[in-house]
Coordinates of C-alpha atoms in Angstrom, one line a residue:
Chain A
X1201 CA -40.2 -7.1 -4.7
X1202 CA -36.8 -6.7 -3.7
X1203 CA -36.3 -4.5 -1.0
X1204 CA -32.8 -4.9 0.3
X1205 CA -32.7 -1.6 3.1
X1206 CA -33.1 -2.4 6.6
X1207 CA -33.9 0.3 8.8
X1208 CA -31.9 -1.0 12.6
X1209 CA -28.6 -1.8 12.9
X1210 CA -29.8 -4.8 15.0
X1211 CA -31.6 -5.8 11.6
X1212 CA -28.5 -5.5 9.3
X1213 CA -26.3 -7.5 11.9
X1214 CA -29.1 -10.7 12.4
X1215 CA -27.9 -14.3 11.9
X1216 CA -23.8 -12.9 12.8
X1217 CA -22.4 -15.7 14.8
X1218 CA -19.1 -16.2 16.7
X1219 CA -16.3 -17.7 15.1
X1220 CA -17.3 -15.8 11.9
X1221 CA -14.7 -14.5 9.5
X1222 CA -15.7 -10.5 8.7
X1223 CA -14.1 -8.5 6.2
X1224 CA -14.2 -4.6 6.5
X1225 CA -13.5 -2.2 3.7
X1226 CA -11.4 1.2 4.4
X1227 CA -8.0 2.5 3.6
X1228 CA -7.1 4.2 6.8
X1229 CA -10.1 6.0 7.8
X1230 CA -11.4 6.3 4.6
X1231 CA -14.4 4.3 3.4
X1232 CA -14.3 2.6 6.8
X1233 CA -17.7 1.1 7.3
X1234 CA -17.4 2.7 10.9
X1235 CA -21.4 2.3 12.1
X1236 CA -21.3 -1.3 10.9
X1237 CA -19.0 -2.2 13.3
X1238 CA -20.2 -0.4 15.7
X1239 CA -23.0 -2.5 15.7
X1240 CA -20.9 -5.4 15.0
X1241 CA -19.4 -4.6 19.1
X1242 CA -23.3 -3.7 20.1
X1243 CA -24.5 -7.4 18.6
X1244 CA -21.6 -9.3 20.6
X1245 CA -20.1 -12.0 18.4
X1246 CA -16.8 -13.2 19.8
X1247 CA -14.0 -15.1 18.6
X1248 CA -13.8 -13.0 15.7
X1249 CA -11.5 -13.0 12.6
X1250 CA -10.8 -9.5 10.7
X1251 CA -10.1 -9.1 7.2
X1252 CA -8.7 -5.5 6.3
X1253 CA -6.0 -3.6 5.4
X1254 CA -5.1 -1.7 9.0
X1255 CA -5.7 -2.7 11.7
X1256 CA -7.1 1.1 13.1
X1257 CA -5.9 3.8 15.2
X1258 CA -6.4 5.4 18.6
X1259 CA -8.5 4.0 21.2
X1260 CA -12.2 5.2 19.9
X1261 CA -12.9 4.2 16.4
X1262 CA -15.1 1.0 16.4
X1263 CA -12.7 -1.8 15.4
X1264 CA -9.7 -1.2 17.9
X1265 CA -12.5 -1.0 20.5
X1266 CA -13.8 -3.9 19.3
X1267 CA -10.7 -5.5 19.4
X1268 CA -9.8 -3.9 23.3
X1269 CA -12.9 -6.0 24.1
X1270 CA -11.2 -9.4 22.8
X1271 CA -13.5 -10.1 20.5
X1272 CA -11.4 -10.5 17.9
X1273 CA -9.0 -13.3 17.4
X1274 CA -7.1 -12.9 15.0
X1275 CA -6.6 -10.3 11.8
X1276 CA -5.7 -10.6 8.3
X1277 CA -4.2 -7.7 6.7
X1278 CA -1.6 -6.3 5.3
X1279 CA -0.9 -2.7 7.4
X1280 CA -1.2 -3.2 10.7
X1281 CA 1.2 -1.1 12.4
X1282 CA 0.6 2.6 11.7
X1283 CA 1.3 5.8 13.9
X1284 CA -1.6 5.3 16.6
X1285 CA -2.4 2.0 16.1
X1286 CA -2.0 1.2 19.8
X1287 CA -4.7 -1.2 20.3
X1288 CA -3.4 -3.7 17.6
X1289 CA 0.1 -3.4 19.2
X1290 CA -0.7 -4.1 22.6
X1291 CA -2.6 -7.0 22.2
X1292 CA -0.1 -8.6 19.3
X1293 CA 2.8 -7.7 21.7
X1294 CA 0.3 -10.0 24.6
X1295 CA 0.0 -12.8 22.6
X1296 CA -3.8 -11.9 22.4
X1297 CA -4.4 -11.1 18.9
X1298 CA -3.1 -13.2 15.8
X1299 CA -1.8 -11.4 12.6
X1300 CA -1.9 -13.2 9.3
X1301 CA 0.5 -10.6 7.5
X1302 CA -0.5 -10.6 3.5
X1303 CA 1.1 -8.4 0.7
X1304 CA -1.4 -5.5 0.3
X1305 CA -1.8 -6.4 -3.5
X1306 CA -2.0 -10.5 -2.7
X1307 CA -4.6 -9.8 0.0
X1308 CA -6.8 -7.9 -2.7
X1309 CA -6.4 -10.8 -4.8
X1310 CA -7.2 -13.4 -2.4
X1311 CA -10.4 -11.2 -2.1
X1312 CA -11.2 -10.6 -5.5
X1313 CA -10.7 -14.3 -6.4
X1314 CA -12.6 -15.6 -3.7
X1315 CA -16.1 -13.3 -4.9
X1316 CA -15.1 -14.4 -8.6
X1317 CA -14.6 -18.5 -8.0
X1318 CA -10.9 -18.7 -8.3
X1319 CA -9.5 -21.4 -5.8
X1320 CA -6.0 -20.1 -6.3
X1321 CA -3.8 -18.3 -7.7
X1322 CA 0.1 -18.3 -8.4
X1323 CA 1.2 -14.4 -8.0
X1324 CA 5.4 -13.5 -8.3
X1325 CA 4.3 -10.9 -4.9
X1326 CA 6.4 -11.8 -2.1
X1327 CA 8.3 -15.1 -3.7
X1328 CA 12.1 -15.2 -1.9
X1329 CA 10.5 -13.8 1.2
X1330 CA 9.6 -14.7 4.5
X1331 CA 5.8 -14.3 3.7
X1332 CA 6.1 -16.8 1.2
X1333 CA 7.7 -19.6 3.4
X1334 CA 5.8 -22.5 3.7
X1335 CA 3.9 -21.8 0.5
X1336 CA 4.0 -23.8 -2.6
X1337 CA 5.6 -22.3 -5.5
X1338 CA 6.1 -22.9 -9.1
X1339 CA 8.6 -21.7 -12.4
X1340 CA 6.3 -20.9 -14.9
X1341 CA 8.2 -19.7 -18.0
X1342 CA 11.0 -19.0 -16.2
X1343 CA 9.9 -17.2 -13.6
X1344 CA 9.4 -17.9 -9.8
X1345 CA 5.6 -17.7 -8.6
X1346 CA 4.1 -18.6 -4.9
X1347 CA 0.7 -19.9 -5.0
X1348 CA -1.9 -18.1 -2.8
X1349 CA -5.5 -19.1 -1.7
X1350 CA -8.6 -17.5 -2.1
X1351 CA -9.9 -15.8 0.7
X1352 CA -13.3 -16.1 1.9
X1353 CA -15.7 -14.4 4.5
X1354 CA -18.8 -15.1 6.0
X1355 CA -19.8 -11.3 6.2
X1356 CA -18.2 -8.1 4.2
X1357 CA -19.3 -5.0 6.3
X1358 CA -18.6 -1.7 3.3
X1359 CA -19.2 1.8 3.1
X1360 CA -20.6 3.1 0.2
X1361 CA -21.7 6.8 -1.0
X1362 CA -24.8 5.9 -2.7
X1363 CA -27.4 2.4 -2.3
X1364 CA -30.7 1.5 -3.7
X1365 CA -33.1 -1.1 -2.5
X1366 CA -31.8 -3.2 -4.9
X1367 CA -28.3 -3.0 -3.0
X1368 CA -26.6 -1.3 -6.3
X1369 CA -23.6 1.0 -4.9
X1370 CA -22.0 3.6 -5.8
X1371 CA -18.3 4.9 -3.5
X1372 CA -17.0 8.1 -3.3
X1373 CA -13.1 8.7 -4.2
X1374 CA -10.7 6.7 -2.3
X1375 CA -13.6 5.5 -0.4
X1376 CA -13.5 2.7 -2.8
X1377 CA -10.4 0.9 -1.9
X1378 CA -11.3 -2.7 -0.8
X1379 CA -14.7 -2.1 -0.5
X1380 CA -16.1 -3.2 -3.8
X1381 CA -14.2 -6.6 -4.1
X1382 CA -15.0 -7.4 -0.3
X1383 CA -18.7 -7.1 -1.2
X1384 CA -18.4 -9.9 -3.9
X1385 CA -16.3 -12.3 -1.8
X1386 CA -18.9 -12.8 1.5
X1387 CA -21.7 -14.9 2.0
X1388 CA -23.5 -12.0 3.9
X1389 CA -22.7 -8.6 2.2
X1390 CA -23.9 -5.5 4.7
X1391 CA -23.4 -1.7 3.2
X1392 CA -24.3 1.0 4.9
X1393 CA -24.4 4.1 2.6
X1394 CA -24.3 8.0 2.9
X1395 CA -27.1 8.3 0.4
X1396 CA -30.2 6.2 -0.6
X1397 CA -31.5 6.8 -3.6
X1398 CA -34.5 5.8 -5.4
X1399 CA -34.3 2.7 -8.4
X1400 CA -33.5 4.0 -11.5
X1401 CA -31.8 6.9 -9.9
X1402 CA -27.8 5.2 -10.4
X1403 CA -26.3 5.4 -14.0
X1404 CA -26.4 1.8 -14.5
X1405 CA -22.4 2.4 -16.3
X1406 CA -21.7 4.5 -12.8
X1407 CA -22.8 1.5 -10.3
X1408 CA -19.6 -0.2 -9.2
X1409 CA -21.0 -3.0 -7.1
X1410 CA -24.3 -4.4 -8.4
X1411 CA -26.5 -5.6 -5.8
X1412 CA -26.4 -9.2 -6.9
X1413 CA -23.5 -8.9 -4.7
X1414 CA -25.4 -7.0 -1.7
X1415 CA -27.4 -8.5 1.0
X1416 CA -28.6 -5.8 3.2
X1417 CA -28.0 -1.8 3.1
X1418 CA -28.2 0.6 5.8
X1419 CA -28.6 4.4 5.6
X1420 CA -26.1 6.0 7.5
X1421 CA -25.0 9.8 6.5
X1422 CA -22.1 9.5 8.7
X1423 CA -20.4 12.6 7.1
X1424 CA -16.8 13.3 5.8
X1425 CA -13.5 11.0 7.0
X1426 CA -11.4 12.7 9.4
X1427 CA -8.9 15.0 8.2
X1428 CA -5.5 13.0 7.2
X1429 CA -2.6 12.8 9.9
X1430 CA -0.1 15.0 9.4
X1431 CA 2.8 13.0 9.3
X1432 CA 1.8 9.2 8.7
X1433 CA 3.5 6.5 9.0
Chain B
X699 CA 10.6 24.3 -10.1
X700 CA 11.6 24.6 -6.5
X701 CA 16.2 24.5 -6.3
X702 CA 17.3 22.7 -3.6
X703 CA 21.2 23.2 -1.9
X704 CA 23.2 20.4 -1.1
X705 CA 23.7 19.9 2.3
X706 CA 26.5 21.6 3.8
X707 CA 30.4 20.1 3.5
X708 CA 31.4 17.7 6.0
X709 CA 35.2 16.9 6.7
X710 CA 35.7 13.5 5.5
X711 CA 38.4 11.9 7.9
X712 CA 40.9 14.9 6.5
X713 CA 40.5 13.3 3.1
X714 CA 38.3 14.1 0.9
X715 CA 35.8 17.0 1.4
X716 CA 32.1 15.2 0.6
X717 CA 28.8 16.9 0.2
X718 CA 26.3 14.4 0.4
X719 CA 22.8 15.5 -1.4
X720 CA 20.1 16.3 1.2
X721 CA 17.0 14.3 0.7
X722 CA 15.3 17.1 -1.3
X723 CA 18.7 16.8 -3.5
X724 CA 18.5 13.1 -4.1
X725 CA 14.5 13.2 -4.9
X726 CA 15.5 15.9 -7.6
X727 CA 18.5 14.3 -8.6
X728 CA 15.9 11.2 -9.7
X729 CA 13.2 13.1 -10.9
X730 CA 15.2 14.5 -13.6
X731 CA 15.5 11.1 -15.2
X732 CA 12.1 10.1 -15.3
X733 CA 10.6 10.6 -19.1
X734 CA 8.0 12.4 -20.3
X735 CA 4.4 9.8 -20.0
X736 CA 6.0 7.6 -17.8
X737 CA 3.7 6.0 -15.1
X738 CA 4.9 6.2 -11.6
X739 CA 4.4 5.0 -8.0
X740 CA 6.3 6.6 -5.3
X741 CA 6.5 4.6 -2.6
X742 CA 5.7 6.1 1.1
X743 CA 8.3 8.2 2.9
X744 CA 11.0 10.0 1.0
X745 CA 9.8 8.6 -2.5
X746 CA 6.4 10.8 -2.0
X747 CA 9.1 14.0 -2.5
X748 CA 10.2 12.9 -6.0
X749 CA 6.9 14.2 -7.3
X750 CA 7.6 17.5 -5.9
X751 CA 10.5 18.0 -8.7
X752 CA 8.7 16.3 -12.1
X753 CA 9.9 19.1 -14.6
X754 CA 6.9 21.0 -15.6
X755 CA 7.4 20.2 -19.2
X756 CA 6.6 16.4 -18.8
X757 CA 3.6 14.7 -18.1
X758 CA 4.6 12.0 -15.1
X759 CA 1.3 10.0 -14.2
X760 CA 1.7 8.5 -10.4
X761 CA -0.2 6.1 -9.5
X762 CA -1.0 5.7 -5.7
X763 CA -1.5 1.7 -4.3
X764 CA -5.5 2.9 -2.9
X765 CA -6.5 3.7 -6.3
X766 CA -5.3 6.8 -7.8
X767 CA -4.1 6.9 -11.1
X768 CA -3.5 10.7 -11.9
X769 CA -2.3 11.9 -8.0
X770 CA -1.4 15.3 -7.7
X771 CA 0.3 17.1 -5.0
X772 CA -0.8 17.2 -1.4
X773 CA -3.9 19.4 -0.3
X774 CA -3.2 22.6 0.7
X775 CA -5.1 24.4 3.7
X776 CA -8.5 25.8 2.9
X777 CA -9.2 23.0 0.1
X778 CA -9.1 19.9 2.0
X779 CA -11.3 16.9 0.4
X780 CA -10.9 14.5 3.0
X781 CA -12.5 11.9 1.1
X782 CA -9.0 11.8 -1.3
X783 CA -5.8 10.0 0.3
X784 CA -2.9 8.5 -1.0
X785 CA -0.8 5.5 0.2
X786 CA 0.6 7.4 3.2
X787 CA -3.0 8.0 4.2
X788 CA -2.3 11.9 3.5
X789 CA -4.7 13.8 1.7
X790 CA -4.0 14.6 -1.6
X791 CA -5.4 15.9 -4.8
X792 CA -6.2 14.5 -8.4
X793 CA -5.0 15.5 -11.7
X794 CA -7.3 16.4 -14.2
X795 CA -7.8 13.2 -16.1
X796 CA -7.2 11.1 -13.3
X797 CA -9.0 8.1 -12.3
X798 CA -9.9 5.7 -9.2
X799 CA -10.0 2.1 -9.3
X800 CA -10.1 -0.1 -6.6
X801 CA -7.6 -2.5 -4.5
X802 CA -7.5 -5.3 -7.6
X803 CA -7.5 -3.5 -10.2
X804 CA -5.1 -0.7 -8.9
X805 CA -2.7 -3.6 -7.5
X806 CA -3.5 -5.4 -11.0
X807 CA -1.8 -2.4 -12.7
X808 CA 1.1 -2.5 -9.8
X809 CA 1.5 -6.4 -10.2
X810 CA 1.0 -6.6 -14.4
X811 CA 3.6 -4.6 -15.4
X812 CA 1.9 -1.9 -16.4
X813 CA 3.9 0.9 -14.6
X814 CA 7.0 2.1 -15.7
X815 CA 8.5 2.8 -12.3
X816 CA 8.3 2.4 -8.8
X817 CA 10.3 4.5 -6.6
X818 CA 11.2 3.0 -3.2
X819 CA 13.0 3.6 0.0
X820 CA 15.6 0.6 1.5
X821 CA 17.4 -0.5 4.7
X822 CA 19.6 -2.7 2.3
X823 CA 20.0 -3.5 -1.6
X824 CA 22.4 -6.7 -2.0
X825 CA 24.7 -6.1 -5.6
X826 CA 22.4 -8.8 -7.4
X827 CA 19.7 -6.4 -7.0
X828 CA 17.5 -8.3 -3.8
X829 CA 16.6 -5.4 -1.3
X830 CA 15.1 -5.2 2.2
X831 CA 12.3 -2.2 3.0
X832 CA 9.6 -3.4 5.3
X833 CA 11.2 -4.4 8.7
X834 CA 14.5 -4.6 10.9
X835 CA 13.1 -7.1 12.8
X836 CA 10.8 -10.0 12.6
X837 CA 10.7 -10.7 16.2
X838 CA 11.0 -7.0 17.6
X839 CA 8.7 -4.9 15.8
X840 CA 5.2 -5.0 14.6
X841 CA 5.5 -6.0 11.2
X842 CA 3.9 -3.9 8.1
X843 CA 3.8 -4.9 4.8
X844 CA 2.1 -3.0 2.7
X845 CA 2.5 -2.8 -0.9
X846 CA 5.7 -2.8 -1.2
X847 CA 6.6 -6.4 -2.1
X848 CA 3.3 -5.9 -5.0
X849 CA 5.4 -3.2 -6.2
X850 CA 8.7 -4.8 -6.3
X851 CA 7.5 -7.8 -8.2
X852 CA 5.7 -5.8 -10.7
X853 CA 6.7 -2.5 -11.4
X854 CA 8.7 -2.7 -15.2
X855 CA 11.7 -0.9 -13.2
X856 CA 12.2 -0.5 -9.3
X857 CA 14.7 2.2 -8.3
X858 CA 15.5 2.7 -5.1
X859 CA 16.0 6.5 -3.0
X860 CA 18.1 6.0 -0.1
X861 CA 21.1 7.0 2.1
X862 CA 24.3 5.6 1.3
X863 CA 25.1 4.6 4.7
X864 CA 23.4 4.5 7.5
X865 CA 24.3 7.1 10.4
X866 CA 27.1 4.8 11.8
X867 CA 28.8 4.6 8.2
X868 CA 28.1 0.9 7.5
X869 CA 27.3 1.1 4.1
X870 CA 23.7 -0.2 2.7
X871 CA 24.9 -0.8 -0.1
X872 CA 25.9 -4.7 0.2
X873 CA 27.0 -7.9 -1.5
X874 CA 24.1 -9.8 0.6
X875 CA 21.1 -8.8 2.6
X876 CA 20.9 -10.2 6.1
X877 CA 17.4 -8.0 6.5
X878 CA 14.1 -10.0 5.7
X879 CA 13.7 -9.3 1.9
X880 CA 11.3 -7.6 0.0
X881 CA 11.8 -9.3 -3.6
X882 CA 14.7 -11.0 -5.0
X883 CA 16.5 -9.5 -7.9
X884 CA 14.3 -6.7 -8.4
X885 CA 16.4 -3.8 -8.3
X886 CA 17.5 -1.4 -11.3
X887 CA 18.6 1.3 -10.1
X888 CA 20.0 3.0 -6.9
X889 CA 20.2 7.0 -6.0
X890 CA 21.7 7.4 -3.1
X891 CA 23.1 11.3 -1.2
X892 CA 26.5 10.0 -2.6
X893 CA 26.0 8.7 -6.0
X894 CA 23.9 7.2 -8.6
X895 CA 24.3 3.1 -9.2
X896 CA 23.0 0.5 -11.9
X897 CA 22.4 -2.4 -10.4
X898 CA 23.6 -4.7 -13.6
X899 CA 24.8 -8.6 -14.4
X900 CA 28.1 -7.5 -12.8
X901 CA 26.6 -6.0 -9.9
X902 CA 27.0 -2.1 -8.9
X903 CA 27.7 0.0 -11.9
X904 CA 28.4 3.2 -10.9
X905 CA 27.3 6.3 -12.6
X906 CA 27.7 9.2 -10.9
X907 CA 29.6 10.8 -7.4
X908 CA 28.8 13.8 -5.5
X909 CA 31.3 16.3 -6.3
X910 CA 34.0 16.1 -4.2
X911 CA 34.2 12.3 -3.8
X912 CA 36.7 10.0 -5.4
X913 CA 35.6 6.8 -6.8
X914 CA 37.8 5.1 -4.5
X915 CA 36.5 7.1 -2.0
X916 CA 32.7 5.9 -2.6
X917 CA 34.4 2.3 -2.8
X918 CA 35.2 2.9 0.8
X919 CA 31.9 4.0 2.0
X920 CA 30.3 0.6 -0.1
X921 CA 30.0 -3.1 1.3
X922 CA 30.3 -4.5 -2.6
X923 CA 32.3 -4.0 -5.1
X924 CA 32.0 -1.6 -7.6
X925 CA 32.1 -1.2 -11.4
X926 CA 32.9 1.9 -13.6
X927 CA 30.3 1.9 -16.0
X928 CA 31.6 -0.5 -19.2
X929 CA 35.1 -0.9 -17.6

């Protein structure tokens, strides 16, 4: 019998070890698996490597706090620098945080190819810029393409809206973002979910992320996102 | 349709009396050629008020770079869904008939081809179409991304919405970009508050000057050459 929920956050972090390469869903505050990495700076690994598309705001949400406490070094994403993201900005200004700045569209790749097998890819995103220097690149029927790697994680942390035990999910609006295609890409996928629901319960045509694709789920009704700032960056 | 007013007359060196477009001018100004069905992404900034003057009589999809393909305008007070944002992280509302993909498949539509324009904002736009709209700096700001270089490699048309000049008069209109680049060549179109500019094989064709300004006049305030349209 598969039963995929785990009831402690201390359960759903288990076997997370330094050095490890995380990935975390969200598109600003939105979809943000927020209590996962909460327990992610309760369980203590160090040495840390993000994977998401900002790099958060203010000085209390769970992933600049976890970064305040050094515990990550270095982050992967494509938005860092965003009104309030003062945590990311004083330790990249120090010299204590590495960026790995990716194209938001080539990072999502790099994701989606590493969950479906693809090594590599050669994309026309970002070919004639900085970001591409170094890379290799190729004219394929007469236009100019840099070739970009999968990208891996050992753990994808995602927030979805609805879970069963067998870890199908279901998001809610732009709570989807990168959270479906991290879940594919890790070799530990942990979702905590607003809603579990009983088997059978999930349109089988409405499940967006199977759970062949989900390790453990965690039931966490942590509410609506935080109204939008005013004037964003 | 909301009317906007140009912005008021400035003296132009005792020359020429210019009225530049406000930015509510321009963002009309390049609504009104957007077709019926086409689908759109306005990038974040100014772009984002181009889809406050779509005339009512033509269906203009916009696609936002988080997943929305059917965005509407922003939320007013009393209805806010905070679960809905677009790129700017603002929360907006959907069409009916619109739908949500995620990051791949929504940067899949961006990077395929399968949008008929992206709107953009610039610091610079070279005459062979390269532009520069993510940083000033490499070494002195915190860099950001986003998905603008997705968009500029993929959209069937990029136009750009931006002022002429900057606030010192050095044009930003140029023959090559010294900025870090966005994409190369990817350029169609430029609206600016001083005039409207193809960006074609022989580089900056013009196609239309705020009232009041000459074309010589325009050619002053540019740091390329430019053409008359078939001349």
């Amino acid at each position: 019998m598969i039963r995929k929920r785990v009831e402690t956050f201390a359960e759903a972090m288990t076997g997370l070890k330094d050095g490890a390469v995380v990935m975390v869903g969200g598109f600003g505050a939105v979809g943000q698996p927020n209590a996962l990495v909460e327990a992610l700076l309760e369980q203590g690994a160090r040495d840390i490597t993000i994977v998401a598309n900002n790099a958060g705001t203010g000085r209390v949400a769970a992933l600049p706090r976890l970064m305040a406490a050094g515990r990550v070094r270095k982050i992967i994403c494509s938005f860092p620098r965003s009104q309030g993201s003062v945590v990311f900005d004083e330790l990249h200004k120090a010299g204590k945080l590495e960026l790995e700045l990716v194209p938001q569209g080539t990072l999502a790749e790099r994701i989606r190819a590493a969950g479906a097998g693809i090594p590599a890819f050669y994309t026309p995103t970002a070919y004639g810029t900085v970001l591409a220097e170094g890379k290799e690149t190729r004219e394929i029927d007469g236009r100019m393409y840099v070739l970009e790697r999968a990208l891996h994680a050992d753990v994808a942390l995602v927030e979805a809206w609805q879970a069963d035990r067998w870890g199908n999910l279901t998001y809610r609006l732009s709570g989807r973002n990168f959270n479906p295609i991290m879940a594919t890409a890790a070799k530990l996928t942990i979702a905590q979910a607003q809603h579990f629901v009983e088997l059978g319960d999930l349109d089988p045509e409405a499940i967006v992320t199977p759970g062949i694709y989900v390790d453990r789920v965690i039931h966490v009704p942590y509410g609506d996102p935080p109204p939008a700032m005013a004037n964003p960056d | 349709m909301t009317r906007t007013t140009a912005a008021p007359r400035v003296q132009d060196h005792g020359v020429e009396s210019v009225a530049p477009l406000s930015r509510a001018a321009m963002a009309e100004r390049l609504a009104g050629d957007i077709p019926d069905g086409w689908y759109v992404n306005l990038g974040i900034g100014i772009p984002l008020l181009v889809g406050n003057f779509i005339p009512e009589d033509r269906e203009v999809i916009l696609q936002s770079e988080n997943g929305l393909l059917g965005m509407g305008p922003l939320q007013q007070p009393g209805e806010l869904n905070t679960w809905i944002v677009n790129a700017g992280k603002q929360n907006v509302t959907l069409r009916t008939g619109a739908a949500i993909v995620h990051h791949a498949d929504s940067f899949a539509m961006i990077r395929g081809g399968h949008l008929d324009l992206c709107v953009l904002g610039a610091f610079e736009v070279a005459e062979n179409g390269d532009f520069a709209n993510w940083t000033t700096s490499l070494t002195k700001a915190v860099p950001a991304v986003g998905g603008a270089m997705d968009l500029a490699a993929g959209a069937k048309r990029v136009w750009l919405l931006m002022d002429h000049t900057s606030k010192d008069g050095t044009s930003k209109l140029v023959k090559t970009c010294t900025l870090p680049l966005t994409a190369v060549t990817a350029v169609k179109r430029i609206y600016t508050n001083l005039a409207v500019i193809d960006v074609s094989e022989r580089g900056f064709e013009v196609l239309d000057i705020v009232p009041g300004l000459s074309f010589e006049g325009l050619q002053a305030r540019t740091g390329a050459k430019l053409h008359r349209p078939g001349g």
